[in-house]
Each structure stands twice: as structure tokens, then as C-alpha cells.
Amino acid sequence: MSHMEGLFPKSQEVAEPVAAGRVVGVAVATNVWRTFDYLWPAGLGEPSLGQRVRVPFGMGNRKTLGFVVDLKEHPQSVARLKSVTEVIDEASQFDDVLWKLGDWISKYYLTPLGMTLAAMIPSAVGKHAPKEESVAFLAAEHHDWPAKLGLRQKNVLDELLEARKQGVEPITLEQLLHHSGSNRGTIRSLVGRQLIRLETREVRLPELTDESAADPFELNEDQQAVLKKLDAKLGGGFSVSLLHGVTGSGKT
């Protein structure tokens, strides 16, 4: 699973619930312990464990976040089963290690699996709706600019022309407003005159590189002593340790 691709996956809506060849067990992200069977919609490929979905839940069929936790064949009767209404992820957000960890956390802390898995999803991914921003392009060549332009209008066009020369066009609307000293009224005027155009694009997080990784953290003597004791316990199976210290002593 890519580190960055799929951070904000596009969900797939199911206009009309339709049955396919699979039934999935879904753990809803509410305070309910049992799982519920749903029909997997046709045409969306094979479901995978940990995949996020939205399902009609309860008497009011409230659209509720859930996770695929079981893959089944058709039971003897599917007539009364509801269908998954939205598939949020193209693939599971959990690898095998995270999946087992979520299951363990659920059992150890006596928390429903759906709520546990939801808490493990980073907030940016959990929202799943891509963050968007407005970007600006020049829509007219320099020689086509009107002879009469207001100062702010000219500043906006000059800023975009410079961005094009430097190969960094488009630039975000916020950058354009800041560097040109203009306002949104000026932008609307230039768009109306077809001198610039605005588009909306998805905001993507920058790719991480080896150079962007933080330098290794150096432990102090107390931290090293604690880590040595914890390391000695790792090979002996599950254990519980209490880390005690005042605020600011380096526990985190």
C-alpha cells in the first residue's frame, strides 16, 4: 500500500443497492458489539478486510460508517439483507499487522471493533473527502491584455505572468492574493473579463523523502535505562509496564 497515494481516496456511491456474489460482515463504528451482514454492490470488485464502507443502519437506515470484517458467500436467504451504499476505499487501509492490532485492542480494551478501527484511521484519511484549493491561470496572452487596467488588476496579471515564466503556473489563489496585494473582487473581475481562470484541485500532501526524515532521537541516560528494561520484556510475550515520571521528564 502506497504511503501517500490513496490518502484521500475517492469514494464510490451506489445509486441503487444491488446484490452481488458476496455478502460481507460489517462492524459499524458505533457502540455495538455484533457485526451485521450486508450485500456487496455489484461492479466494485472484491471486498477486502478493513475496507471502509457506509451502510444503512438501524430502523431509520441511517448512513453509518463501517468496516468490512468478514467475507462470506451468500447465505441461504438474502432477501432481507440491506446493501452497502458507499465504498469509501478502493482497498483496505489496514495491512495484516494493523488488522491484528486493531482486533487485539478491541478485545483488550473492551471496545467494539468498528469504533476501534475508526480510531486507528488518521484524521486526514478518516474524513476521506479530499481537501481542495483554488488555483489561478493566465487566460490571455500578454499582448491581449487591455490597455486600461487598474493597478490591482495589473498586479494580478503580472504575478501570473511571472509564475508562467518561472514554470510554476498555476499558483494558488491565496498566494496570488498575498503577492499581488489584491482582493477577491479584483479576481472576480478578471475572471469575468476572461483574462484569468480559476480551477479547483485536490490538495495532496508532499511526498516524503529520505532527506525529509527527522534525525534520530538521542535518548538521555534515564530513557536509555527504561528502554533497556522494556527491550528485555519484548521477547517474553505480552506484559504491562508503568512508566512513571513528572511532566517534562521525557516519557513521551
Coordinates of C-alpha atoms in Angstrom, one line a residue:
M1 CA 0.0 0.0 0.0
S2 CA 1.5 3.3 -1.1
H3 CA 2.4 5.8 1.7
M4 CA 0.8 8.8 0.0
E5 CA -1.4 7.5 -2.8
G6 CA -4.9 6.8 -1.5
L7 CA -4.6 9.1 1.5
F8 CA -7.7 10.8 0.3
P9 CA -9.3 8.0 -1.8
K10 CA -12.4 8.9 -3.8
S11 CA -15.5 7.0 -2.5
Q12 CA -17.9 5.3 -4.8
E13 CA -21.6 5.8 -4.3
V14 CA -24.1 3.1 -5.1
A15 CA -27.1 4.7 -6.6
E16 CA -29.4 1.7 -6.1
P17 CA -28.4 -1.2 -3.7
V18 CA -27.8 -4.3 -5.8
A19 CA -26.7 -7.7 -4.8
A20 CA -23.5 -9.3 -6.0
G21 CA -21.9 -12.7 -5.4
R22 CA -20.7 -11.8 -1.9
V23 CA -22.0 -11.0 1.5
V24 CA -19.8 -9.0 3.9
G25 CA -19.8 -8.8 7.6
V26 CA -19.6 -5.2 8.7
A27 CA -18.6 -3.7 12.1
V28 CA -20.2 -0.3 12.3
A29 CA -18.4 2.5 14.1
T30 CA -20.9 2.7 16.9
N31 CA -21.2 1.3 20.4
V32 CA -22.5 -2.1 19.1
W33 CA -20.6 -5.3 19.6
R34 CA -22.1 -7.6 17.0
T35 CA -21.4 -7.4 13.2
F36 CA -24.1 -7.2 10.5
D37 CA -24.3 -8.9 7.1
Y38 CA -24.7 -6.7 4.0
L39 CA -24.9 -7.4 0.3
W40 CA -21.8 -6.2 -1.5
P41 CA -22.7 -4.0 -4.5
A42 CA -22.1 -5.3 -8.0
G43 CA -19.3 -3.9 -10.2
L44 CA -17.0 -2.8 -7.4
G45 CA -14.5 -5.7 -7.4
E46 CA -13.8 -7.9 -4.5
P47 CA -14.1 -6.6 -0.9
S48 CA -11.2 -6.8 1.5
L49 CA -10.9 -6.9 5.2
G50 CA -10.7 -3.5 6.8
Q51 CA -12.2 -1.7 3.8
R52 CA -14.3 1.4 4.9
V53 CA -17.9 1.5 3.8
R54 CA -21.2 3.3 4.6
V55 CA -24.2 1.2 5.3
P56 CA -27.9 1.8 6.1
F57 CA -28.1 1.1 9.8
G58 CA -30.9 0.8 12.3
M59 CA -34.7 1.3 11.8
G60 CA -34.1 4.6 10.1
N61 CA -31.5 3.3 7.8
R62 CA -29.1 6.0 8.9
K63 CA -26.0 6.1 6.7
T64 CA -23.3 4.8 9.1
L65 CA -19.5 4.3 8.7
G66 CA -18.4 0.7 9.0
F67 CA -15.6 -1.7 8.2
V68 CA -15.6 -5.0 6.3
V69 CA -14.6 -7.6 8.9
D70 CA -15.8 -10.8 7.3
L71 CA -16.1 -12.1 3.7
K72 CA -18.9 -14.6 3.2
E73 CA -20.7 -16.4 0.4
H74 CA -24.4 -15.9 0.0
P75 CA -26.4 -17.3 3.0
Q76 CA -29.4 -19.3 2.2
S77 CA -31.6 -16.2 2.0
V78 CA -30.5 -12.7 1.2
A79 CA -34.0 -11.2 0.7
R80 CA -33.9 -9.2 3.9
L81 CA -30.3 -8.1 3.7
K82 CA -29.5 -4.4 3.1
S83 CA -26.8 -3.4 0.7
V84 CA -23.6 -1.4 1.2
T85 CA -24.5 2.1 -0.1
E86 CA -21.0 3.5 -0.4
V87 CA -17.5 2.1 -0.7
I88 CA -15.1 4.7 0.6
D89 CA -11.7 2.9 0.0
E90 CA -10.6 1.2 -3.2
A91 CA -8.6 -1.1 -0.9
S92 CA -8.2 -1.7 2.8
Q93 CA -6.4 0.9 5.0
F94 CA -5.1 -1.9 7.2
D95 CA -2.2 -4.3 6.5
D96 CA -2.1 -7.6 8.3
V97 CA -0.2 -6.2 11.3
L98 CA -2.5 -3.3 11.8
W99 CA -5.6 -5.5 11.3
K100 CA -4.4 -7.9 14.1
L101 CA -3.5 -4.9 16.3
G102 CA -7.0 -3.4 15.9
D103 CA -8.6 -6.8 16.8
W104 CA -6.4 -7.1 19.9
I105 CA -7.1 -3.5 21.0
S106 CA -10.8 -4.1 20.7
K107 CA -10.7 -7.2 22.8
Y108 CA -8.2 -5.9 25.4
Y109 CA -9.9 -2.6 26.0
L110 CA -13.4 -4.0 25.6
T111 CA -14.3 -1.6 22.7
P112 CA -16.4 -2.6 19.7
L113 CA -14.2 -3.4 16.7
G114 CA -15.9 -0.8 14.5
M115 CA -15.1 2.0 16.9
T116 CA -11.6 0.7 17.4
L117 CA -10.8 0.6 13.7
A118 CA -12.3 4.1 13.2
A119 CA -10.0 5.5 15.9
M120 CA -7.0 4.0 14.1
I121 CA -7.6 5.9 10.9
P122 CA -5.6 9.2 10.8
S123 CA -7.9 12.2 10.8
A124 CA -7.0 13.3 7.3
V125 CA -7.9 9.9 5.9
G126 CA -10.9 9.5 8.2
K127 CA -12.6 12.5 6.7
H128 CA -11.9 10.9 3.3
A129 CA -13.3 13.9 1.5
P130 CA -10.3 15.5 -0.4
K131 CA -9.3 19.0 0.7
E132 CA -9.5 21.3 -2.3
E133 CA -8.0 24.7 -3.2
S134 CA -8.5 27.2 -5.9
V135 CA -5.6 27.8 -8.4
A136 CA -5.2 30.6 -10.9
F137 CA -4.0 30.6 -14.6
L138 CA -3.5 33.3 -17.1
A139 CA -6.3 33.0 -19.7
A140 CA -5.0 35.7 -22.1
E141 CA -1.5 36.3 -23.5
H142 CA 0.3 39.5 -22.5
H143 CA -0.3 41.2 -25.9
D144 CA -4.0 40.6 -25.5
W145 CA -4.3 42.5 -22.2
P146 CA -6.5 45.6 -22.3
A147 CA -4.7 48.9 -22.4
K148 CA -6.6 50.2 -19.4
L149 CA -6.2 48.1 -16.3
G150 CA -6.5 49.1 -12.7
L151 CA -3.3 48.8 -10.6
R152 CA -4.5 45.8 -8.7
Q153 CA -5.7 44.1 -11.9
K154 CA -2.3 44.6 -13.5
N155 CA -0.5 43.3 -10.3
V156 CA -2.5 40.1 -10.5
L157 CA -1.7 39.6 -14.2
D158 CA 2.0 40.4 -13.7
E159 CA 2.1 37.9 -10.9
L160 CA 0.6 35.2 -13.0
L161 CA 2.9 36.1 -16.0
E162 CA 5.9 35.8 -13.7
A163 CA 4.7 32.4 -12.4
R164 CA 4.3 31.2 -16.0
K165 CA 7.9 32.4 -16.9
Q166 CA 9.2 30.5 -13.9
G167 CA 7.3 27.4 -14.8
V168 CA 5.3 27.3 -11.5
E169 CA 1.8 28.2 -13.0
P170 CA -0.8 27.7 -11.7
I171 CA -0.4 29.3 -8.3
T172 CA -2.9 29.1 -5.5
L173 CA -5.5 31.8 -5.2
E174 CA -4.2 32.5 -1.7
Q175 CA -0.7 33.0 -3.0
L176 CA -1.9 35.2 -5.8
L177 CA -3.9 37.4 -3.4
H178 CA -0.9 37.7 -1.0
H179 CA 1.8 38.5 -3.5
S180 CA -0.3 40.9 -5.7
G181 CA -1.9 42.8 -2.8
S182 CA -5.2 42.3 -4.5
N183 CA -8.6 41.1 -3.3
R184 CA -11.3 38.6 -4.4
G185 CA -13.3 41.4 -6.1
T186 CA -10.4 42.1 -8.4
I187 CA -10.1 38.3 -9.1
R188 CA -13.8 38.0 -10.0
S189 CA -13.5 41.0 -12.3
L190 CA -10.5 39.5 -14.2
V191 CA -12.3 36.1 -14.4
G192 CA -15.4 37.9 -15.8
R193 CA -13.2 39.6 -18.4
Q194 CA -11.7 36.2 -19.3
L195 CA -8.1 37.4 -18.5
I196 CA -7.6 34.7 -15.9
R197 CA -9.3 31.5 -15.0
L198 CA -9.7 29.6 -11.8
E199 CA -9.8 25.9 -11.2
T200 CA -10.3 23.7 -8.2
R201 CA -7.8 21.0 -7.5
E202 CA -7.2 18.4 -4.8
V203 CA -4.6 19.2 -2.1
R204 CA -2.1 16.5 -1.9
L205 CA 0.5 16.0 0.9
P206 CA 4.1 16.3 -0.2
E207 CA 6.0 13.1 -0.9
L208 CA 8.3 12.1 1.9
T209 CA 11.9 11.6 1.0
D210 CA 14.9 10.2 2.9
E211 CA 16.2 13.8 3.3
S212 CA 12.9 14.9 4.9
A213 CA 13.1 12.3 7.6
A214 CA 13.9 13.6 11.1
D215 CA 17.3 13.0 12.6
P216 CA 17.4 10.0 15.0
F217 CA 16.4 11.0 18.5
E218 CA 19.0 10.6 21.2
L219 CA 17.9 9.3 24.5
N220 CA 19.2 10.6 27.8
E221 CA 20.6 8.2 30.4
D222 CA 17.2 7.7 32.2
Q223 CA 15.4 7.0 28.9
Q224 CA 18.1 4.5 27.9
A225 CA 17.8 2.6 31.2
V226 CA 14.0 2.4 30.8
L227 CA 14.3 1.3 27.2
K228 CA 16.7 -1.4 28.1
K229 CA 14.3 -2.9 30.7
L230 CA 11.4 -2.7 28.1
D231 CA 13.5 -4.4 25.4
A232 CA 14.2 -7.3 27.8
K233 CA 10.5 -7.9 28.1
L234 CA 9.7 -7.9 24.4
G235 CA 10.7 -11.5 23.8
G236 CA 8.6 -12.8 26.7
G237 CA 5.2 -12.2 25.3
F238 CA 2.6 -9.7 26.4
S239 CA 3.3 -7.7 29.6
V240 CA 2.3 -4.5 31.2
S241 CA 4.7 -1.8 32.4
L242 CA 4.0 1.5 34.2
L243 CA 6.1 4.4 33.0
H244 CA 6.2 6.9 35.9
G245 CA 7.6 10.4 35.8
V246 CA 6.7 14.1 36.3
T247 CA 5.6 16.3 33.4
G248 CA 8.5 17.2 31.2
S249 CA 10.7 14.3 32.4
G250 CA 10.9 12.7 28.9
K251 CA 8.3 9.9 29.0
T252 CA 6.9 10.7 25.6

